[in-house]
Amino acid sequence: MANVVIVGTQWGDEGKGKIVDLLTLYADYVVRFQGGNNAGHTLVVEGKKYVFHLIPSGILYDNKKCVIGNGVVIDPAVLLEEMAKLSASGLPVNPVRLSISHNAHLIMPYHKLLDGASESAKTDGTRIGTTGRGIGPCYGDKVMRAGIKAGDILDRALFQDKLRENIEEKNFLLTKKFGAAPVVFEEIYDQYLAFGEQLAPYIGNVSVELDEARKAGKHILFEGAQGTQLDIDHGTYPFVTSSNTVAGNACTGSGFGPSHIDEVIGILKAYTTRVGEGPFPSELFDETGDTLQRKGGEFGATTGRKRRCGWLDAVLAREAVRLNGITGLAITKLDVLSGHPRLKVATSYQYNGKTYQAMPGNIREVQGLQPVYEEIPGWPEEIGQVRSVVDLPVKARDYVKWIEDLTETPAMLLSVGPGREETLLLKNPFEK
């Protein structure tokens, strides 16, 4: 058996959903371990597009078990809607195919209201660019030991007590601090009890289930959301998400022992993108950036927002390798670079006469970083039809080799298009 973690190496949107979908072929379990419906994974299978926000991408296989770990924050309404849409499209979701950790925290209506009110109250330059889905406030309640867990809504008395206590505090903030309307206890209580009745068959002890699967020799694939530079501890704080996106959280966010992880695959887009606010040293504001955006179809899967685009940043890639313990790279959207006569990669930064080989901790320094680029010839050929590495243009192979050298990490997969078949598997991480 082998257990593999998939993480993003940049600011998210690297194409993790597609790679998870592909590697699920070799796995028995697929586990989502952090984030919420502020993230989206887009897959194209047999010409049909699927977008997942909470359910792991492995749900497209009818013989795999999908798991939502305790590190995920769940909006029950969104989850149930996603389950209904999948069932309507011929992919029934049932407890045999999906488990939910009883320790996963729930996003409540007041979390979304507070998220929106807090972001609106900020001035230009201080806004984070959140999705407004209540993710941050929910994680905040979790840390403050005030959160409501999935298992709590199965106990009426416990849920009632926790909800009353929360609503008293949240209504004070909504009305006194933000001048918003209060939430109504009875409405939320009745709504979430109904959610609990629908989700009860799915909720249980995920840690025990995964350990039993490991002992039975099952292959387990852990699916992260967002990317390394959005990690709450290691990213471009405060322009980050509210959870740990690095590979170490695959264990914390699912109740799985770290000694059982065998491989960590970092998904690296062949260029760099970012959605929302925050620093982006290699961002392009010219026709090249616009071309990458158009050809790459760079719009957020969750928000639809246009992604900012720039050249590949090897500083970020090396940082991701270090922070995650990455053993192999999956390089995505290589096809988008076809037609560029020269390709640039940021190999270091400059700020106030000082050279940086890693991202500094001071956000104002990060915002002032100037990338130092190296160049390599591009290739004119379109590569979407390529199905073997040897058929890639020599200069495309040179670009891949350059990335491997800069990161000191081998490429395991190359993606040359959105479909499953448009992927070159160089090494199967489930084969030891």
Tab-separated table of N, CA, C and O in Angstrom, residues 97-152:
chain	number	residue	atom	x	y	z
A	97	ARG	N	-20.035	5.675	-0.333
A	97	ARG	CA	-19.079	6.408	-1.158
A	97	ARG	C	-18.525	7.658	-0.488
A	97	ARG	O	-17.551	8.231	-0.961
A	98	LEU	N	-19.141	8.116	0.606
A	98	LEU	CA	-18.706	9.351	1.245
A	98	LEU	C	-18.829	9.265	2.762
A	98	LEU	O	-19.855	8.835	3.277
A	99	SER	N	-17.761	9.693	3.453
A	99	SER	CA	-17.782	9.815	4.917
A	99	SER	C	-17.429	11.246	5.294
A	99	SER	O	-16.644	11.911	4.611
A	100	ILE	N	-17.986	11.708	6.404
A	100	ILE	CA	-17.725	13.057	6.919
A	100	ILE	C	-17.263	12.939	8.363
A	100	ILE	O	-17.911	12.279	9.178
A	101	SER	N	-16.162	13.583	8.697
A	101	SER	CA	-15.662	13.526	10.072
A	101	SER	C	-16.625	14.214	11.034
A	101	SER	O	-17.100	15.328	10.778
A	102	HIS	N	-16.886	13.558	12.156
A	102	HIS	CA	-17.739	14.185	13.178
A	102	HIS	C	-17.057	15.399	13.804
A	102	HIS	O	-17.709	16.192	14.485
A	103	ASN	N	-15.747	15.540	13.575
A	103	ASN	CA	-15.008	16.678	14.127
A	103	ASN	C	-14.857	17.840	13.151
A	103	ASN	O	-14.221	18.853	13.507
A	104	ALA	N	-15.393	17.719	11.961
A	104	ALA	CA	-15.344	18.840	11.010
A	104	ALA	C	-16.275	19.948	11.492
A	104	ALA	O	-17.411	19.687	11.894
A	105	HIS	N	-15.808	21.184	11.455
A	105	HIS	CA	-16.619	22.309	11.931
A	105	HIS	C	-17.567	22.803	10.850
A	105	HIS	O	-17.273	22.707	9.646
A	106	LEU	N	-18.707	23.326	11.296
A	106	LEU	CA	-19.758	23.763	10.376
A	106	LEU	C	-19.756	25.282	10.209
A	106	LEU	O	-19.615	26.032	11.182
A	107	ILE	N	-19.903	25.700	8.971
A	107	ILE	CA	-20.085	27.119	8.677
A	107	ILE	C	-21.546	27.461	8.950
A	107	ILE	O	-22.462	26.832	8.417
A	108	MET	N	-21.761	28.477	9.791
A	108	MET	CA	-23.101	28.891	10.173
A	108	MET	C	-23.470	30.176	9.425
A	108	MET	O	-22.581	30.901	8.936
A	109	PRO	N	-24.753	30.505	9.354
A	109	PRO	CA	-25.156	31.735	8.662
A	109	PRO	C	-24.463	32.985	9.188
A	109	PRO	O	-24.135	33.890	8.424
A	110	TYR	N	-24.240	33.054	10.501
A	110	TYR	CA	-23.592	34.245	11.054
A	110	TYR	C	-22.122	34.343	10.632
A	110	TYR	O	-21.567	35.427	10.576
A	111	HIS	N	-21.497	33.206	10.313
A	111	HIS	CA	-20.120	33.263	9.814
A	111	HIS	C	-20.054	33.993	8.479
A	111	HIS	O	-19.154	34.821	8.244
A	112	LYS	N	-20.988	33.699	7.613
A	112	LYS	CA	-20.991	34.357	6.296
A	112	LYS	C	-21.303	35.846	6.416
A	112	LYS	O	-20.706	36.677	5.727
A	113	LEU	N	-22.235	36.181	7.305
A	113	LEU	CA	-22.564	37.597	7.508
A	113	LEU	C	-21.373	38.365	8.071
A	113	LEU	O	-21.066	39.478	7.632
A	114	LEU	N	-20.689	37.768	9.035
A	114	LEU	CA	-19.536	38.428	9.631
A	114	LEU	C	-18.381	38.531	8.638
A	114	LEU	O	-17.646	39.530	8.623
A	115	ASP	N	-18.225	37.537	7.800
A	115	ASP	CA	-17.174	37.548	6.778
A	115	ASP	C	-17.369	38.731	5.836
A	115	ASP	O	-16.452	39.523	5.581
A	116	GLY	N	-18.596	38.864	5.335
A	116	GLY	CA	-18.891	39.956	4.411
A	116	GLY	C	-18.794	41.323	5.063
A	116	GLY	O	-18.239	42.270	4.486
A	117	ALA	N	-19.310	41.429	6.283
A	117	ALA	CA	-19.292	42.717	6.983
A	117	ALA	C	-17.870	43.151	7.317
A	117	ALA	O	-17.500	44.326	7.168
A	118	SER	N	-17.046	42.205	7.739
A	118	SER	CA	-15.667	42.518	8.088
A	118	SER	C	-14.867	42.959	6.873
A	118	SER	O	-14.105	43.931	6.929
A	119	GLU	N	-15.048	42.280	5.766
A	119	GLU	CA	-14.316	42.637	4.539
A	119	GLU	C	-14.772	43.994	4.023
A	119	GLU	O	-13.956	44.803	3.577
A	120	SER	N	-16.066	44.252	4.086
A	120	SER	CA	-16.592	45.537	3.607
A	120	SER	C	-16.099	46.703	4.454
A	120	SER	O	-15.956	47.826	3.954
A	121	ALA	N	-15.836	46.435	5.720
A	121	ALA	CA	-15.390	47.497	6.620
A	121	ALA	C	-13.935	47.877	6.413
A	121	ALA	O	-13.499	48.933	6.875
A	122	LYS	N	-13.189	47.031	5.719
A	122	LYS	CA	-11.774	47.313	5.494
A	122	LYS	C	-11.614	48.366	4.398
A	122	LYS	O	-12.477	48.528	3.528
A	123	THR	N	-10.509	49.051	4.420
A	123	THR	CA	-10.205	50.058	3.404
A	123	THR	C	-9.381	49.430	2.287
A	123	THR	O	-8.845	48.323	2.436
A	124	ASP	N	-9.274	50.142	1.160
A	124	ASP	CA	-8.459	49.656	0.055
A	124	ASP	C	-7.032	49.417	0.539
A	124	ASP	O	-6.462	50.229	1.272
A	125	GLY	N	-6.477	48.304	0.115
A	125	GLY	CA	-5.118	47.966	0.531
A	125	GLY	C	-5.071	47.044	1.727
A	125	GLY	O	-4.053	46.400	1.979
A	126	THR	N	-6.175	46.981	2.475
A	126	THR	CA	-6.215	46.065	3.626
A	126	THR	C	-7.187	44.917	3.395
A	126	THR	O	-7.226	43.980	4.187
A	127	ARG	N	-7.985	45.003	2.326
A	127	ARG	CA	-8.920	43.909	2.037
A	127	ARG	C	-8.139	42.664	1.629
A	127	ARG	O	-7.166	42.739	0.885
A	128	ILE	N	-8.606	41.537	2.099
A	128	ILE	CA	-7.945	40.269	1.809
A	128	ILE	C	-8.411	39.705	0.468
A	128	ILE	O	-7.685	38.978	-0.199
A	129	GLY	N	-9.648	40.034	0.090
A	129	GLY	CA	-10.216	39.443	-1.117
A	129	GLY	C	-10.831	38.081	-0.832
A	129	GLY	O	-10.712	37.148	-1.623
A	130	THR	N	-11.472	37.960	0.330
A	130	THR	CA	-12.084	36.683	0.693
A	130	THR	C	-13.263	36.382	-0.228
A	130	THR	O	-13.807	37.263	-0.893
A	131	THR	N	-13.678	35.123	-0.233
A	131	THR	CA	-14.827	34.716	-1.036
A	131	THR	C	-16.147	35.060	-0.353
A	131	THR	O	-17.206	34.931	-0.970
A	132	GLY	N	-16.096	35.473	0.927
A	132	GLY	CA	-17.314	35.819	1.655
A	132	GLY	C	-18.151	34.629	2.061
A	132	GLY	O	-19.325	34.783	2.405
A	133	ARG	N	-17.557	33.437	2.060
A	133	ARG	CA	-18.322	32.222	2.367
A	133	ARG	C	-18.255	31.810	3.834
A	133	ARG	O	-18.688	30.723	4.200
A	134	GLY	N	-17.676	32.656	4.673
A	134	GLY	CA	-17.666	32.383	6.107
A	134	GLY	C	-16.525	31.505	6.582
A	134	GLY	O	-16.530	31.054	7.734
A	135	ILE	N	-15.544	31.282	5.735
A	135	ILE	CA	-14.457	30.357	6.077
A	135	ILE	C	-13.648	30.871	7.271
A	135	ILE	O	-13.443	30.157	8.255
A	136	GLY	N	-13.163	32.120	7.178
A	136	GLY	CA	-12.338	32.673	8.249
A	136	GLY	C	-13.041	32.718	9.594
A	136	GLY	O	-12.491	32.246	10.602
A	137	PRO	N	-14.247	33.280	9.663
A	137	PRO	CA	-14.953	33.287	10.946
A	137	PRO	C	-15.209	31.889	11.514
A	137	PRO	O	-15.198	31.704	12.732
A	138	CYS	N	-15.435	30.920	10.646
A	138	CYS	CA	-15.655	29.552	11.129
A	138	CYS	C	-14.379	28.993	11.745
A	138	CYS	O	-14.400	28.426	12.851
A	139	TYR	N	-13.252	29.156	11.041
A	139	TYR	CA	-11.981	28.716	11.620
A	139	TYR	C	-11.664	29.503	12.889
A	139	TYR	O	-11.065	28.977	13.822
A	140	GLY	N	-12.044	30.786	12.914
A	140	GLY	CA	-11.827	31.586	14.113
A	140	GLY	C	-12.560	31.016	15.310
A	140	GLY	O	-12.005	30.910	16.414
A	141	ASP	N	-13.835	30.630	15.116
A	141	ASP	CA	-14.593	30.022	16.208
A	141	ASP	C	-13.966	28.695	16.647
A	141	ASP	O	-13.967	28.355	17.839
A	142	LYS	N	-13.431	27.965	15.680
A	142	LYS	CA	-12.786	26.691	16.012
A	142	LYS	C	-11.610	26.920	16.950
A	142	LYS	O	-11.474	26.244	17.969
A	143	VAL	N	-10.777	27.892	16.616
A	143	VAL	CA	-9.606	28.195	17.444
A	143	VAL	C	-10.013	28.764	18.804
A	143	VAL	O	-9.377	28.495	19.828
A	144	MET	N	-11.110	29.524	18.818
A	144	MET	CA	-11.596	30.115	20.072
A	144	MET	C	-12.443	29.134	20.897
A	144	MET	O	-13.036	29.496	21.912
A	145	ARG	N	-12.529	27.895	20.410
A	145	ARG	CA	-13.270	26.823	21.106
A	145	ARG	C	-14.766	27.134	21.224
A	145	ARG	O	-15.415	26.739	22.185
A	146	ALA	N	-15.277	27.828	20.213
A	146	ALA	CA	-16.702	28.162	20.203
A	146	ALA	C	-17.420	27.534	19.008
A	146	ALA	O	-18.602	27.773	18.807
A	147	GLY	N	-16.701	26.744	18.219
A	147	GLY	CA	-17.263	26.205	16.988
A	147	GLY	C	-18.299	25.119	17.215
A	147	GLY	O	-18.386	24.505	18.280
A	148	ILE	N	-19.082	24.889	16.174
A	148	ILE	CA	-20.083	23.817	16.179
A	148	ILE	C	-19.636	22.771	15.163
A	148	ILE	O	-19.407	23.076	13.998
A	149	LYS	N	-19.491	21.524	15.633
A	149	LYS	CA	-18.969	20.451	14.794
A	149	LYS	C	-20.111	19.662	14.150
A	149	LYS	O	-21.262	19.718	14.594
A	150	ALA	N	-19.735	18.915	13.111
A	150	ALA	CA	-20.742	18.118	12.394
A	150	ALA	C	-21.466	17.166	13.351
A	150	ALA	O	-22.679	16.977	13.261
A	151	GLY	N	-20.724	16.571	14.265
A	151	GLY	CA	-21.350	15.643	15.210
A	151	GLY	C	-22.290	16.325	16.187
A	151	GLY	O	-23.211	15.686	16.725
A	152	ASP	N	-22.108	17.629	16.402
A	152	ASP	CA	-22.932	18.345	17.376
A	152	ASP	C	-24.393	18.453	16.946
A	152	ASP	O	-25.294	18.475	17.796
